[in-house]
Each structure stands twice: as structure tokens, then as C-alpha cells.
Amino acid sequence: MRFLTLSIFVLFLQTAKSVVILDTLYINRGSVTVVDYTILTCVFNDSPVFYKQNKILELNSGDQLLLHVINTDVLEHTFTIDGLIETGNVIPGGGSDDFFVSPPADGAYRFYSDKPYGKLIGASSIIMVGYENHFRYYWNLFDQQDTLTDKIDAGTATTIPSDYTPDIFNINMKVGTELTTDTLSYIMQSIGDTIIVAIVNSGNMHHNLHWHGYHVTILNATENSQMIGWIKDSFPVVIGEVMLVMLVPDQDGMFMVHNHNMITVTTNGVYPGGMMQMMTIMP
Amino acid sequence: MRKLILYIAFFTCGNLFAQTKIVYMAAEMNEVFFLDDFSTVEMWGYGIVKPSGAYQASLPGPVLEFNLGDTVEIHFHNTTPEDHTIHLHGLDVSMMEDGVPTTSMAVDPNDSIIYNFVAKNAGTFIYHCHVLTTLHLTMGMYGIIVVKNFPEQNLIYSGGPSYQSEHVFFATDMDRSLNINPLSPGPFNLLFMDYFMINGLSGTPLLTSTTNQVTAYPGDSVLLRLACLSYSKTRFIFPPGLNAIAYNSDGRPLPVPYACDTLTIFPGERYDVLLTPTEITDVDIQVEYYESRNDELQHINYIEVNGDVGISKEEKNEFNLYPNPVSNTIQFETSVPGNALSVYDIAGKLVFSQTINNTHSTLDLSILKSGIYILRYGDSSQKIVKN
């Protein structure tokens, strides 16, 4: 009945010449291997087959989204977007539901499962709205502690303890050489291009990024809103924060972007690794 | 003809402004670094090579000062047995000058390199080693670069506000266990910072260092160049009377000046903050350090503020106390009883408090361990030493 109502609503909107995008997300639980670790995680995929990387949803400016979310987990999850979808959003284990997303403005929005065994182990990603005429990239920052992840997955831990000691720091659930082929985050553009990077901190501690070679303009920051409009090479992305930054490179070369809390540029305690990505700017 | 003269004048001026500055630097390892309790750890760092060829590394490294438009050459010689580089953090240099081993090059032992760049923006920047960075930063391989807004050196940036004096305050930290035994590092995710510094000093040595004191009183305009390269979030808390406003960050003017009684600075960030005191104050600037993994307060440092020039401490303070240093009891006198008296340890933790009801009180401080404490009463504070 709810889907019928939404469908009629969608038809109405289509008639009103507003574009409504139909899409489907699957909430999957599985495990990933990082170096010697097998880490349990929960993600939003575009099929029922588990893949460690969360799906990114892209809309053009003014688009709306009718999203069918299928929960393949045995436990209930939520589909949450802060400020937009916060109630009536529980999806039972094995169930599904439909959500109509009408973004109030262009920008990046975080969606996540607001359950400990969801968001604390990775079920968090980005809806990007607008900027379709520019080059769009995505950085989903995440940190995990192997032993704690096991407990969260098993339901014996529901919060991040004060002695949290993560051993894995990743971008889009990838580390090291995997990131060189991650087209979502590896910026490969030319001088003068307008590059928009959506960044979300899906992790359990504050992070901060430093750009080599360039300064970027902060277009939006959901937590540190005083920084909107600032031109920076280093800035924080605190827990749960979504940021949008713009880079117009003025020189060519291969440069690094990395977290400047130096424990996070490691994987399983080994440097280099973790939250460290390259970008290539061509003449 | 007039155009020709103007062109010649323009290029002459341009040459005068755009100077070439050459700095000779060297890296050192196995240096001794004194902590605030006079114990020592190993440090690595940078030093300026003097014409005699001598150099001495320091933590942090020397402040390098250039003018806007300068063409800079940093001649770096690595005399240590390990690879090092100089990354010019925030200066947006070319790939080859960036000091990242994988994209430019590492400087091998007994090898040299010349880093070239043009100082394109006025502000505060950082230099640091980018080889095995997680280790080399806690060992101390970092320093500050200041680019002054030449030729209007009294302005923060062209068209920006003016200042009369300036200070650099560089927040860093270290995991002392690593500095004691740097050749057996890792796993690096288990670094836990336990020593917190401003300009290489912590606790009492910082508080009593005359070179790290801020003198600012009504009518002054004092620029603080604040930078953080710690593994922790830092928070600078300014007394309201200092009227602290950030005008510049990461070498770029802020679109709107940012009034900041409290300014949080994450690793790698820099802020240029102007103090234009509106009232006399000698309340210290408080610098808090937070553990990055759980955001819990780890340590507090204090930067001395002298805003009471011409007014003796006795006149300014609302209290008098003796003896100081104290053994067990201290005599406390005030003309304004009725306030709470608080004693904080050097980490900022409240360790003693009592409401003062009389003009003369005897306080029993025997519960305190030996060390330095800050006693606060009303708007005034004083350092006390417990034997």
C-alpha cells in the first residue's frame, strides 16, 4: 500500500516535470580481508551479493529519489538521513521498505543504518546531489578495531569504548594499493578542471585531511559550518560530518591527500597505509 | 616614452620585492631532548647550517621567515644514517619540491637536495620530514615557516588588519616510549601521545619561558601564529579580554574574520589570530590536547599572558599567599572573600577547592603531591610549588 502511494506520488511529480530517480539498495553483512585481518562489516550494496564498498548514490540538481531498500540481514536496520529521514525508517530483518528522498539543496548527504551493528561497522555512505557538470569524487572515511568489530557484529558490544584502538583506517573501505584503482576516490583530472569531492566521516573518531600541492574551497561542512567558504589545505572531518570541497588545480603532478593524524596512515600498524590517497593532475 | 619609464620602474620594483633567499639546513638524529622533569629522550630534528659549517638541531626546528614573493632555496644536507626529506606543508609547491619520497625523492644519508619554491601567500606554514612520517614526527622533525606580507609587513595580508608584534606557538606531542627506543617502532596504531608541547616546551618550563610569553594590553595588536602538528586535536582558549579574532588560516585570508574565544586546531592546520585586548588581563592562554581516538582531554599547557604592564601582581591580584613554595599549609589573604578557590595540577585537573569565607584563611594542601600547581581565585591565578 505504501509503495502504491509512493508510486502515485512519483507519477504526480513526473507529471510536474520533476525527475524522480528509482534505485535499490541492499543492506548486506559480510567480511573483508585487510592484510592479515578478516573484518566483519555491514554495507549498502546495489545487489544482494556482499561487496565491501558502500554504494554511492548520485542525483542531478533538482532530482528526487525513490529508493527501495532491501535488508538481507537477519537483524533490523534503519535507513537514516539526518534531518530528512529520521523516523518510520526501520526495516525488519529480511524485509524491505521504500523511501522518498527530496533533497532540499544541492550537496552531499550521509545515509546510514542507525544500529550499532550497522553504522559502527560500516553501513554509511553518501548521496550526492548536483554538481553534475563538474567532476565528482567520494571519500568515505572509516576506522575499525578488529576485535571490537567482532563483538559489535556478535551483539556483545553496542558502543565505542573509551579504550578504542583502531587498527584499520580506510577510504571507501580500501587501503594501500587497492586505492590506486578506486575510481571513486582517486582524482585523475587536468589543470583547470572543477573537481568536487564529497567527504563523509563514517568512522568512530575524528579525522582530518591534508592536501599536498593545492588548497581547496570548503563548500559545505555539516559540523564545522564556520569553515564554509574557507580556503584550506588541512581541515577536520569530525565523526558523522559530511563535507563538500572544491578543487581547481593550477599545477600538474602527482600529489598525496592524507589524514594528518599520523596513526591513521597505517594499516595494522604498518606505515604507509590507511587513509592515504594519491591524485594525478595532468597538464 | 612615459609607458617605457613606467615599465622600467615596474620591473625594478619587482626585482626589489622578489628576492632570492637561501637557507642551509641539516638533519640530525640521536640528539638529547630534555623534558619538563629534566629527564631525557632521543630526538631527531633540523638545524640551520652556519657559515662555519656548524649546526645544531632543535625541537621544533628553527622558524624560517620569508617575504611574500621571495624565491626560496632550501639547501638540505642529510648527515644522518637514515633517509629524510623536507615537506613544505601548505606552500603548494610543485611535485618535485614536495618532499614526499614516492613522488619527489628521499634524501639519502650523506646526500643533499635543494628545494625551490616561490612564497606565493602570506601566512603560517609548516615544514616536516615525510619519510616514515608516523615515526619521524614524534621524533621531532618539524618546524614553522612564516611568510610575511612584504612589503606591508605590518599587515597580516594585503588589505588585512595590522599588527605590532607577533608570536609563533606550535603545538606538538610525542609518545615518549618511542622517543626512548625509536629503532624498534610500531605497530604505529598503538602510539599513545604522553608529552605535549608548545614550541618544544611543556608545563612549567613553558609557563616560565620569557620567550613564550605574550605581552598584550589595551591598545596593542598582537598576532599569534598558531599551528598544530600533534597527533591530537588541540584547543586554544583565550581570555575574553584579549579579543581574539582569526583572520587567516592555512595561508589564506578568511572570508569573514572568525571571533574565537576558543579555537580548535587539528593536526596540520594553522591560524593567524590577532589579539586586540579590550581590557587588562593576565589570565593565561590555555592549550588543551585531546586524544584522537576517544576525544578525551589529555593535557593542558598554559601560555603566559602579561597584560598588566605597570600594574604589580600584588595590585592586580585579589589575593596574597605565603609561603610559596609550600610544604603543607599555606596562608591565604584576600580583601574580597566569598569566592571559590581552586587548585589545578599542571594537566589542568582540579585537585583542590574550597570556598573562602574570611579575609585570612589557612589552607591545608598536604594532600597534594610535590609539583607545580595553578591556584585560581576570582579572576586571578598564581602558580604555586608544592614541596
mmCIF file of C-alpha atoms in Angstrom, chain A residues 59-242:
data_model
loop_
_atom_site.group_PDB
_atom_site.id
_atom_site.type_symbol
_atom_site.label_atom_id
_atom_site.label_comp_id
_atom_site.label_asym_id
_atom_site.label_seq_id
_atom_site.Cartn_x
_atom_site.Cartn_y
_atom_site.Cartn_z
ATOM 1 C CA LEU A 59 21.475 12.703 -8.364
ATOM 2 C CA ASN A 60 21.420 15.671 -10.656
ATOM 3 C CA SER A 61 20.439 19.048 -9.309
ATOM 4 C CA GLY A 62 16.713 19.091 -8.547
ATOM 5 C CA ASP A 63 16.322 15.322 -8.812
ATOM 6 C CA GLN A 64 14.417 13.361 -6.225
ATOM 7 C CA LEU A 65 14.903 9.754 -5.282
ATOM 8 C CA LEU A 66 12.552 6.852 -4.698
ATOM 9 C CA LEU A 67 14.657 4.255 -3.017
ATOM 10 C CA HIS A 68 13.782 0.636 -2.403
ATOM 11 C CA VAL A 69 15.895 -0.672 0.479
ATOM 12 C CA ILE A 70 16.131 -4.414 0.989
ATOM 13 C CA ASN A 71 17.545 -5.688 4.248
ATOM 14 C CA THR A 72 19.290 -9.029 3.717
ATOM 15 C CA ASP A 73 20.444 -9.112 7.342
ATOM 16 C CA VAL A 74 18.555 -11.140 9.952
ATOM 17 C CA LEU A 75 18.547 -8.110 12.252
ATOM 18 C CA GLU A 76 16.539 -4.951 11.729
ATOM 19 C CA HIS A 77 18.253 -1.846 10.348
ATOM 20 C CA THR A 78 17.236 1.718 9.625
ATOM 21 C CA PHE A 79 17.651 3.880 6.573
ATOM 22 C CA THR A 80 18.550 7.227 8.097
ATOM 23 C CA ILE A 81 19.449 10.609 6.629
ATOM 24 C CA ASP A 82 19.968 13.197 9.346
ATOM 25 C CA GLY A 83 17.374 15.955 9.035
ATOM 26 C CA LEU A 84 15.479 14.199 6.237
ATOM 27 C CA ILE A 85 14.605 10.641 7.247
ATOM 28 C CA GLU A 86 14.804 10.002 10.967
ATOM 29 C CA THR A 87 11.518 8.299 11.873
ATOM 30 C CA GLY A 88 9.449 5.471 10.430
ATOM 31 C CA ASN A 89 12.594 4.167 8.878
ATOM 32 C CA VAL A 90 13.068 0.767 10.484
ATOM 33 C CA ILE A 91 13.484 -2.138 8.093
ATOM 34 C CA PRO A 92 12.968 -5.551 9.730
ATOM 35 C CA GLY A 93 15.419 -8.364 9.176
ATOM 36 C CA GLY A 94 14.713 -9.905 5.776
ATOM 37 C CA GLY A 95 12.291 -7.098 4.962
ATOM 38 C CA SER A 96 12.273 -4.067 2.728
ATOM 39 C CA ASP A 97 10.805 -0.602 2.528
ATOM 40 C CA ASP A 98 10.601 2.407 0.224
ATOM 41 C CA PHE A 99 11.899 5.864 0.972
ATOM 42 C CA PHE A 100 11.282 9.065 -0.875
ATOM 43 C CA VAL A 101 14.230 11.417 -0.686
ATOM 44 C CA SER A 102 13.674 15.034 -1.649
ATOM 45 C CA PRO A 103 16.969 16.858 -1.074
ATOM 46 C CA PRO A 104 16.383 20.470 -0.071
ATOM 47 C CA ALA A 105 19.506 21.665 -1.858
ATOM 48 C CA ASP A 106 22.463 20.523 -3.888
ATOM 49 C CA GLY A 107 25.171 18.955 -1.774
ATOM 50 C CA ALA A 108 26.245 15.751 -0.094
ATOM 51 C CA TYR A 109 24.066 13.838 2.335
ATOM 52 C CA ARG A 110 25.001 10.907 4.519
ATOM 53 C CA PHE A 111 22.754 7.866 4.721
ATOM 54 C CA TYR A 112 23.347 5.105 7.242
ATOM 55 C CA SER A 113 21.863 2.369 9.374
ATOM 56 C CA ASP A 114 21.440 3.824 12.836
ATOM 57 C CA LYS A 115 22.027 0.478 14.551
ATOM 58 C CA PRO A 116 25.299 -0.360 16.341
ATOM 59 C CA TYR A 117 25.783 -3.398 14.100
ATOM 60 C CA GLY A 118 25.137 -1.076 11.158
ATOM 61 C CA LYS A 119 26.852 2.289 11.398
ATOM 62 C CA LEU A 120 29.605 1.215 13.804
ATOM 63 C CA ILE A 121 30.837 -1.416 11.359
ATOM 64 C CA GLY A 122 30.468 0.477 8.128
ATOM 65 C CA ALA A 123 26.873 0.882 6.936
ATOM 66 C CA SER A 124 27.192 4.539 5.946
ATOM 67 C CA SER A 125 27.536 6.261 2.604
ATOM 68 C CA ILE A 126 26.803 9.359 0.526
ATOM 69 C CA ILE A 127 24.015 10.734 -1.642
ATOM 70 C CA MET A 128 25.491 13.366 -3.934
ATOM 71 C CA VAL A 129 23.074 15.903 -5.335
ATOM 72 C CA GLY A 130 24.009 18.336 -8.081
ATOM 73 C CA TYR A 131 27.389 19.459 -9.412
ATOM 74 C CA GLU A 132 26.787 17.045 -12.309
ATOM 75 C CA ASN A 133 28.643 19.341 -14.692
ATOM 76 C CA HIS A 134 31.793 19.015 -12.617
ATOM 77 C CA PHE A 135 33.981 16.051 -11.773
ATOM 78 C CA ARG A 136 32.626 14.318 -8.679
ATOM 79 C CA TYR A 137 34.682 12.181 -6.288
ATOM 80 C CA TYR A 138 33.891 10.484 -2.990
ATOM 81 C CA TRP A 139 35.829 9.842 0.191
ATOM 82 C CA ASN A 140 34.117 7.699 2.799
ATOM 83 C CA LEU A 141 36.457 7.671 5.816
ATOM 84 C CA PHE A 142 36.228 4.727 8.162
ATOM 85 C CA ASP A 143 38.154 3.216 11.052
ATOM 86 C CA GLN A 144 37.810 -0.198 12.652
ATOM 87 C CA GLN A 145 39.260 -2.208 15.503
ATOM 88 C CA ASP A 146 39.327 -5.846 14.538
ATOM 89 C CA THR A 147 38.478 -7.334 17.932
ATOM 90 C CA LEU A 148 35.797 -4.745 18.656
ATOM 91 C CA THR A 149 34.166 -5.283 15.269
ATOM 92 C CA ASP A 150 33.738 -8.946 16.132
ATOM 93 C CA LYS A 151 31.961 -8.009 19.349
ATOM 94 C CA ILE A 152 29.712 -5.463 17.644
ATOM 95 C CA ASP A 153 28.830 -7.957 14.954
ATOM 96 C CA ALA A 154 28.011 -10.548 17.618
ATOM 97 C CA GLY A 155 25.911 -8.033 19.540
ATOM 98 C CA THR A 156 28.098 -8.144 22.662
ATOM 99 C CA ALA A 157 29.205 -4.526 22.197
ATOM 100 C CA THR A 158 26.911 -1.689 21.204
ATOM 101 C CA THR A 159 29.081 1.377 21.729
ATOM 102 C CA ILE A 160 32.627 2.516 21.061
ATOM 103 C CA PRO A 161 34.570 2.144 24.339
ATOM 104 C CA SER A 162 36.932 4.784 25.695
ATOM 105 C CA ASP A 163 39.905 2.485 25.059
ATOM 106 C CA TYR A 164 39.062 2.278 21.361
ATOM 107 C CA THR A 165 42.243 1.414 19.476
ATOM 108 C CA PRO A 166 41.542 1.024 15.773
ATOM 109 C CA ASP A 167 43.982 -0.915 13.623
ATOM 110 C CA ILE A 168 42.380 -0.379 10.221
ATOM 111 C CA PHE A 169 41.849 3.055 8.664
ATOM 112 C CA ASN A 170 40.394 3.130 5.184
ATOM 113 C CA ILE A 171 38.882 5.243 2.446
ATOM 114 C CA ASN A 172 35.860 3.722 0.724
ATOM 115 C CA MET A 173 36.743 0.507 2.608
ATOM 116 C CA LYS A 174 40.037 0.285 0.714
ATOM 117 C CA VAL A 175 43.659 0.692 1.764
ATOM 118 C CA GLY A 176 47.075 0.745 0.142
ATOM 119 C CA THR A 177 47.373 -0.343 -3.488
ATOM 120 C CA GLU A 178 43.622 -1.004 -3.661
ATOM 121 C CA LEU A 179 43.138 2.757 -3.576
ATOM 122 C CA THR A 180 45.145 3.286 -6.766
ATOM 123 C CA THR A 181 42.298 1.654 -8.686
ATOM 124 C CA ASP A 182 39.468 3.187 -6.694
ATOM 125 C CA THR A 183 37.860 5.463 -9.268
ATOM 126 C CA LEU A 184 35.545 6.924 -6.627
ATOM 127 C CA SER A 185 38.407 8.497 -4.675
ATOM 128 C CA TYR A 186 41.453 8.604 -6.948
ATOM 129 C CA ILE A 187 41.296 12.075 -8.520
ATOM 130 C CA MET A 188 42.644 11.974 -12.062
ATOM 131 C CA GLN A 189 41.928 15.250 -13.815
ATOM 132 C CA SER A 190 43.584 18.180 -15.585
ATOM 133 C CA ILE A 191 44.652 21.696 -14.698
ATOM 134 C CA GLY A 192 41.624 23.984 -14.596
ATOM 135 C CA ASP A 193 39.033 21.249 -14.071
ATOM 136 C CA THR A 194 36.460 21.904 -11.372
ATOM 137 C CA ILE A 195 36.597 18.920 -9.050
ATOM 138 C CA ILE A 196 34.029 18.370 -6.317
ATOM 139 C CA VAL A 197 34.880 15.944 -3.524
ATOM 140 C CA ALA A 198 32.218 14.731 -1.113
ATOM 141 C CA ILE A 199 33.710 13.542 2.150
ATOM 142 C CA VAL A 200 31.944 11.735 4.973
ATOM 143 C CA ASN A 201 33.421 10.559 8.225
ATOM 144 C CA SER A 202 31.608 7.267 8.780
ATOM 145 C CA GLY A 203 34.151 6.285 11.404
ATOM 146 C CA ASN A 204 34.221 6.284 15.153
ATOM 147 C CA MET A 205 36.830 9.001 15.750
ATOM 148 C CA HIS A 206 37.506 12.462 14.367
ATOM 149 C CA HIS A 207 39.665 12.651 11.263
ATOM 150 C CA ASN A 208 41.446 15.432 9.413
ATOM 151 C CA LEU A 209 42.780 15.690 5.890
ATOM 152 C CA HIS A 210 45.779 17.445 4.379
ATOM 153 C CA TRP A 211 46.081 18.168 0.660
ATOM 154 C CA HIS A 212 49.502 18.337 -0.914
ATOM 155 C CA GLY A 213 50.035 20.727 -3.820
ATOM 156 C CA TYR A 214 46.747 22.594 -3.548
ATOM 157 C CA HIS A 215 44.273 24.392 -1.362
ATOM 158 C CA VAL A 216 40.577 23.535 -1.656
ATOM 159 C CA THR A 217 37.481 25.645 -1.051
ATOM 160 C CA ILE A 218 35.091 24.244 1.533
ATOM 161 C CA LEU A 219 31.608 24.407 0.009
ATOM 162 C CA ASN A 220 29.801 22.760 2.892
ATOM 163 C CA ALA A 221 30.528 21.268 6.301
ATOM 164 C CA THR A 222 27.713 19.903 8.417
ATOM 165 C CA GLU A 223 29.524 20.135 11.760
ATOM 166 C CA ASN A 224 32.207 22.815 11.294
ATOM 167 C CA SER A 225 29.917 25.159 9.380
ATOM 168 C CA GLN A 226 32.070 28.175 10.240
ATOM 169 C CA MET A 227 34.526 26.830 7.657
ATOM 170 C CA ILE A 228 32.147 27.176 4.715
ATOM 171 C CA GLY A 229 33.881 29.387 2.162
ATOM 172 C CA TRP A 230 37.316 28.966 3.721
ATOM 173 C CA ILE A 231 40.239 28.013 1.518
ATOM 174 C CA LYS A 232 42.308 25.373 3.296
ATOM 175 C CA ASP A 233 44.903 22.674 2.811
ATOM 176 C CA SER A 234 44.146 20.980 6.140
ATOM 177 C CA PHE A 235 40.795 20.605 7.872
ATOM 178 C CA PRO A 236 38.905 18.334 10.249
ATOM 179 C CA VAL A 237 36.132 15.945 9.309
ATOM 180 C CA VAL A 238 34.594 15.054 12.648
ATOM 181 C CA ILE A 239 32.513 11.983 13.433
ATOM 182 C CA GLY A 240 29.401 11.903 11.238
ATOM 183 C CA GLU A 241 30.359 15.067 9.365
ATOM 184 C CA VAL A 242 29.702 15.473 5.662
#
